[in-house]
mmCIF file of C-alpha atoms and ligand atoms in Angstrom:
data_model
loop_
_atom_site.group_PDB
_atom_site.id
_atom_site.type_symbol
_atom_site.label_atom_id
_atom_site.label_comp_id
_atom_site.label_asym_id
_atom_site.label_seq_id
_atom_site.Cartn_x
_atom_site.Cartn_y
_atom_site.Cartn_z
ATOM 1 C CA UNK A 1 126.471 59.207 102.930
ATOM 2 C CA UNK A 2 126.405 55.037 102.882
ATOM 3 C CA UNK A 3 125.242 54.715 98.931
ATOM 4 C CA UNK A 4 124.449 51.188 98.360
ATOM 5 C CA UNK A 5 123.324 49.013 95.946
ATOM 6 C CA UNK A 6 120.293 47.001 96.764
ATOM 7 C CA UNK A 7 117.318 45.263 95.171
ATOM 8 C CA UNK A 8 113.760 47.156 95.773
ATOM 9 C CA UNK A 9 111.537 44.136 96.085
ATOM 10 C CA UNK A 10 113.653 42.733 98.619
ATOM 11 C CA UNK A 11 113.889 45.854 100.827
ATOM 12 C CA UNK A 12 110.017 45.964 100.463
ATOM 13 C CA UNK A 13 109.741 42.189 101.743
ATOM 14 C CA UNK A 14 111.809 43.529 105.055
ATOM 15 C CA UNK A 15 109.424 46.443 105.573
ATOM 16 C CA UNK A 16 106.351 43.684 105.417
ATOM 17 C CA UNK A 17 108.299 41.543 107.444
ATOM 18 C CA UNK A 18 108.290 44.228 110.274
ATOM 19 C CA UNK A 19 104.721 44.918 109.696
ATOM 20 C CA UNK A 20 102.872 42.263 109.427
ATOM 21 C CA UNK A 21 101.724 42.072 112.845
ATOM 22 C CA UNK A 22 99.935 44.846 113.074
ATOM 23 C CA UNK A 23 98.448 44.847 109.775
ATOM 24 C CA UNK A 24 97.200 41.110 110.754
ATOM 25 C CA UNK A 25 95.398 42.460 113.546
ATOM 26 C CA UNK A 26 93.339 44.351 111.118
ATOM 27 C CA UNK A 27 93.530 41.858 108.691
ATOM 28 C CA UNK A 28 95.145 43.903 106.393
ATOM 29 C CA UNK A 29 96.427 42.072 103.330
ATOM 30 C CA UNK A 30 100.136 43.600 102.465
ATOM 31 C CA UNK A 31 101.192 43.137 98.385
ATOM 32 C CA UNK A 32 104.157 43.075 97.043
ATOM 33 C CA UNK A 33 104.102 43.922 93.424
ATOM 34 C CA UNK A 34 107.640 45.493 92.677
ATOM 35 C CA UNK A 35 109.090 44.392 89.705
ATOM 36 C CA UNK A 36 111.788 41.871 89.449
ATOM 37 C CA UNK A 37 115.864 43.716 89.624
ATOM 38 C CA UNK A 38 114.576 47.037 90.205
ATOM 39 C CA UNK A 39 118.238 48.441 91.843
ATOM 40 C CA UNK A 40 118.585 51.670 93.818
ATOM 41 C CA UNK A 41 121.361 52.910 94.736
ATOM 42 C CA UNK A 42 121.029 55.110 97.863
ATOM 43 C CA UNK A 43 120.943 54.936 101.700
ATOM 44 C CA UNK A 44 119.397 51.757 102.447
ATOM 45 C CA UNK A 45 117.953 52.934 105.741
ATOM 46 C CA UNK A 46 116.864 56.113 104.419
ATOM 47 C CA UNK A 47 114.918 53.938 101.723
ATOM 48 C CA UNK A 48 113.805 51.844 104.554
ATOM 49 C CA UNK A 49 112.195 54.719 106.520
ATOM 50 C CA UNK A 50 110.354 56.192 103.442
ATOM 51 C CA UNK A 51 108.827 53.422 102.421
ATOM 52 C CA UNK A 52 107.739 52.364 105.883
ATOM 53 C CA UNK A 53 106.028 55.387 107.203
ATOM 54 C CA UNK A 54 103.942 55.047 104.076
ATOM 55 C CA UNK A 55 103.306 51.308 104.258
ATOM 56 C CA UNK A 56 102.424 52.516 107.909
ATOM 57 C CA UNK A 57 99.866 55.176 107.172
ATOM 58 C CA UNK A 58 98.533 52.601 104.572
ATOM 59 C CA UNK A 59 97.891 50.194 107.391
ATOM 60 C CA UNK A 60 96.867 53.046 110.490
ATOM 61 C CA UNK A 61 94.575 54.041 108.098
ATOM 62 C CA UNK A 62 92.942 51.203 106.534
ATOM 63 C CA UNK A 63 89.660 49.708 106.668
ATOM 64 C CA UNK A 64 89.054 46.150 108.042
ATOM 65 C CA UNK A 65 90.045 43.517 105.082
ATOM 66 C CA UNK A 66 91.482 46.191 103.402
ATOM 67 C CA UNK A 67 95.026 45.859 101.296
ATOM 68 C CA UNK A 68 98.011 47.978 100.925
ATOM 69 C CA UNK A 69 100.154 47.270 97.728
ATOM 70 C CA UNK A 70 103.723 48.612 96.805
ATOM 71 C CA UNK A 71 104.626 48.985 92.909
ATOM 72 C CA UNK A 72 107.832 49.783 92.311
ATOM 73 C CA UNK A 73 109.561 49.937 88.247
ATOM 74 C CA UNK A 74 112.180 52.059 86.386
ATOM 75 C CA UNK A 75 110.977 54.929 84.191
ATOM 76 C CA UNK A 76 112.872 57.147 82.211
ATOM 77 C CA UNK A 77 116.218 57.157 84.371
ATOM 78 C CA UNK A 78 113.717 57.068 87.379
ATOM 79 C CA UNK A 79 112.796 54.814 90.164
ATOM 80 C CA UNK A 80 108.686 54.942 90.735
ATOM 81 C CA UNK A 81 107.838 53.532 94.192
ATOM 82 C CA UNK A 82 103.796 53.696 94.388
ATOM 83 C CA UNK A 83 101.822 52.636 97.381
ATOM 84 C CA UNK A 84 98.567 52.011 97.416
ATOM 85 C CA UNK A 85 95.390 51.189 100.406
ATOM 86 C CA UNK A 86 92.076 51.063 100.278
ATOM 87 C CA UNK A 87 91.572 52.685 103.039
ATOM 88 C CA UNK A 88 89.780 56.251 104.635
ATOM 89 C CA UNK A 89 91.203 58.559 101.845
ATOM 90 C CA UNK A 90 92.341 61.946 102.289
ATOM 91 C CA UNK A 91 89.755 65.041 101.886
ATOM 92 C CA UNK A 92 91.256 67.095 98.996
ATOM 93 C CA UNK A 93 91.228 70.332 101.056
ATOM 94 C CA UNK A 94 93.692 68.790 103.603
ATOM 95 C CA UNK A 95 96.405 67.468 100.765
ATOM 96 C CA UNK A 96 98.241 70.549 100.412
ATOM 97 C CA UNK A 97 99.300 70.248 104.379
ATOM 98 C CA UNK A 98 100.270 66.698 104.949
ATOM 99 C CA UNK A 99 103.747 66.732 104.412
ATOM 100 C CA UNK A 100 103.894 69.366 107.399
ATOM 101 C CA UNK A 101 105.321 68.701 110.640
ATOM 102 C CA UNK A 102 102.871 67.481 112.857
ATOM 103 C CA UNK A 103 100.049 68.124 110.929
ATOM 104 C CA UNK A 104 97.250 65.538 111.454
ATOM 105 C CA UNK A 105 93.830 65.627 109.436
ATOM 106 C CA UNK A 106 91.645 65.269 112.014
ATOM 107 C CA UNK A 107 92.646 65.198 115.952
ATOM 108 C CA UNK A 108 89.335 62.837 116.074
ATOM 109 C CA UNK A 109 89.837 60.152 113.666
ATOM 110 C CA UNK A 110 93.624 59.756 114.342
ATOM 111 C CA UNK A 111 93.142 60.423 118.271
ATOM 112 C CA UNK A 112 94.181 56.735 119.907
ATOM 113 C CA UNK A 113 96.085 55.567 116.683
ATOM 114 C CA UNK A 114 99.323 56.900 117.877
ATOM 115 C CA UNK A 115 101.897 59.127 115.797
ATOM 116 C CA UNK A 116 102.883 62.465 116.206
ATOM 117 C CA UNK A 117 102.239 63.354 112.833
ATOM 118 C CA UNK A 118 105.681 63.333 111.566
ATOM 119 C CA UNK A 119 105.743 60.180 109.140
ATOM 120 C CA UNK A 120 104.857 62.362 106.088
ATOM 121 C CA UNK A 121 107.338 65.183 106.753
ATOM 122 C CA UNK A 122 110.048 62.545 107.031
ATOM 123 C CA UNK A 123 108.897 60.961 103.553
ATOM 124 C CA UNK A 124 109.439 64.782 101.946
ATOM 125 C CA UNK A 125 112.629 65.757 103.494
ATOM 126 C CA UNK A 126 113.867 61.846 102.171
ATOM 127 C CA UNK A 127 112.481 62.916 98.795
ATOM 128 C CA UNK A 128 113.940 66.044 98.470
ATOM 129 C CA UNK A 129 117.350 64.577 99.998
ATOM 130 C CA UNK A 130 116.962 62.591 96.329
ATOM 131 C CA UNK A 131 115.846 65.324 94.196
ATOM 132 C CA UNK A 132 112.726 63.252 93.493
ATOM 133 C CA UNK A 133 108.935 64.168 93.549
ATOM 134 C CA UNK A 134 106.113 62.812 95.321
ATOM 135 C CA UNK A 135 102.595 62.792 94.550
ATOM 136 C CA UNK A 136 99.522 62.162 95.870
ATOM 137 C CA UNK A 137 95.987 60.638 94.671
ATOM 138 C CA UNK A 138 93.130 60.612 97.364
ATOM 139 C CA UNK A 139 89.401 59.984 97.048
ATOM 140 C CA UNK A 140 87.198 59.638 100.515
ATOM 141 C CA UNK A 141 86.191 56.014 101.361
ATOM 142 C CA UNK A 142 88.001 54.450 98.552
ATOM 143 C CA UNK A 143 91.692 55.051 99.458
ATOM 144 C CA UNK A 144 94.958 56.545 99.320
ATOM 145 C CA UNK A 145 97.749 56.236 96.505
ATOM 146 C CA UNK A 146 101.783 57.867 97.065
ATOM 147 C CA UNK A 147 103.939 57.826 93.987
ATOM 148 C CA UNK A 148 107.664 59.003 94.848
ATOM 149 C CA UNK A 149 109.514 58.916 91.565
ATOM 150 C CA UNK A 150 113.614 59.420 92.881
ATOM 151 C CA UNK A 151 116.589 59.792 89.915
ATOM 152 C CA UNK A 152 118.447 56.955 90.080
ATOM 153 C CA UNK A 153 120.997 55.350 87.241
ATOM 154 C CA UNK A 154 120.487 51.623 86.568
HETATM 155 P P1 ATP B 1 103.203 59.412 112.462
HETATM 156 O O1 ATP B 1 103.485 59.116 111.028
HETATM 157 O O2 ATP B 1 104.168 60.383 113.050
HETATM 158 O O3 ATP B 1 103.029 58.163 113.260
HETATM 159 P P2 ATP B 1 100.733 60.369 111.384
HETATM 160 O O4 ATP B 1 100.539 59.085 110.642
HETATM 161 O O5 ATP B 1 99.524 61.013 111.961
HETATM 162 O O6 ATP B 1 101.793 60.175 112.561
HETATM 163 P P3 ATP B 1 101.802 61.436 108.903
HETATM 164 O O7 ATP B 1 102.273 60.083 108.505
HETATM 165 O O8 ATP B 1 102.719 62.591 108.671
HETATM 166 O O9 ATP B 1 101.418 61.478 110.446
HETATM 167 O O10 ATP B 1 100.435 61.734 108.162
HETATM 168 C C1 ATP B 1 99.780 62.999 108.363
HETATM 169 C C2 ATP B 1 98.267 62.830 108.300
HETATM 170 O O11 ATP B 1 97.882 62.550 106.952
HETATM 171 C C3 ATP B 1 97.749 61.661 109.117
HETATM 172 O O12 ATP B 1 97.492 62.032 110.450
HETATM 173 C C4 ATP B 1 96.471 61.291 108.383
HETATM 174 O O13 ATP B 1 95.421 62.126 108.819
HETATM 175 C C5 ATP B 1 96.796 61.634 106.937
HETATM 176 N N1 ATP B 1 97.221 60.448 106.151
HETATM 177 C C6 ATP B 1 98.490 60.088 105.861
HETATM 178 N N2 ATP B 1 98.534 58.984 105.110
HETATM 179 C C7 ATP B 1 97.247 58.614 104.910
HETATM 180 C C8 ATP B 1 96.613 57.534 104.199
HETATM 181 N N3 ATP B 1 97.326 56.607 103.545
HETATM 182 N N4 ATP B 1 95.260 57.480 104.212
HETATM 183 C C9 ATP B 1 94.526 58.428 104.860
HETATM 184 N N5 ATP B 1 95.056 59.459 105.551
HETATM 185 C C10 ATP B 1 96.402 59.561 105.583
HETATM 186 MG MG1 MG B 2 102.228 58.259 109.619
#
């Protein structure tokens, strides 16, 4: 369905691009640190979506001055897309449920930061779509790190 060729650093740059106002309004540094002629081939607004709702949760939940910063590089016939904040974290007994639908860690902290809870499951079923994998590294007050890792030919 609508395979194309594009470059990963510059599909990042769009995402900022879209984002930047909010994450200026909590000063909110975004990085990009993809590497140079990383190429996908795959559906550019599928690619789009993933990598938004988690540049979005990187910025929702943030801390003030806090960054978010994409890495993306080829690795053994794979594409690793990692994105990083240094925001809340994620308590290790809720990890196993965030990629459900509408699952939400706690009503009280997200309460008033919009979402449905959604963004997450979207990010899975786009994984799976690409036979990839997705990971997830959390520690409480420090931040948040998602590495999807989707096949991919050069
Ligand atoms: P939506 O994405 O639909 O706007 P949402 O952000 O609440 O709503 P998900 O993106 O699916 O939903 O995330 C599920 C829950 O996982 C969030 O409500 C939040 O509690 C937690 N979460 C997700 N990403 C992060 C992150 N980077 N740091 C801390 N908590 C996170
Ligand atoms: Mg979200």
């Amino acid at each position: 369905t609508n395979l194309e060729i594009f470059d990963l650093k510059s599909m990042v740059d769009d995402v900022f691009k879209v984002m930047q106002n909010i994450a200026k309004e909590k000063k909110i540094s975004l990085n990009n640190n993809v590497r140079d002629e990383v190429l996908m081939k795959a559906n550019i607004n599928r690619m789009k979506q993933l990598i938004m709702n988690l540049v979005d949760n990187g910025i929702k939940y943030n801390v003030q001055n806090g960054s978010v910063s994409v890495d993306g590089y080829r690795e053994d016939g794979k594409v690793v897309i990692s994105v990083k904040d240094t925001g809340i974290g994620i308590p290790s007994a809720h990890i196993p449920r965030i990629f459900e639908r509408f699952y939400r860690v706690d009503k009280g902290r997200s309460r008033g930061m919009g979402g449905t809870g959604l963004g997450l499951s979207i990010v899975k079923h786009i994984v799976n779509l690409y036979n990839g994998e997705i990971k997830v590294n959390s520690v409480v007050g420090e931040g948040t790190e998602f590495i999807v890792k989707i096949p991919c030919q050069p």
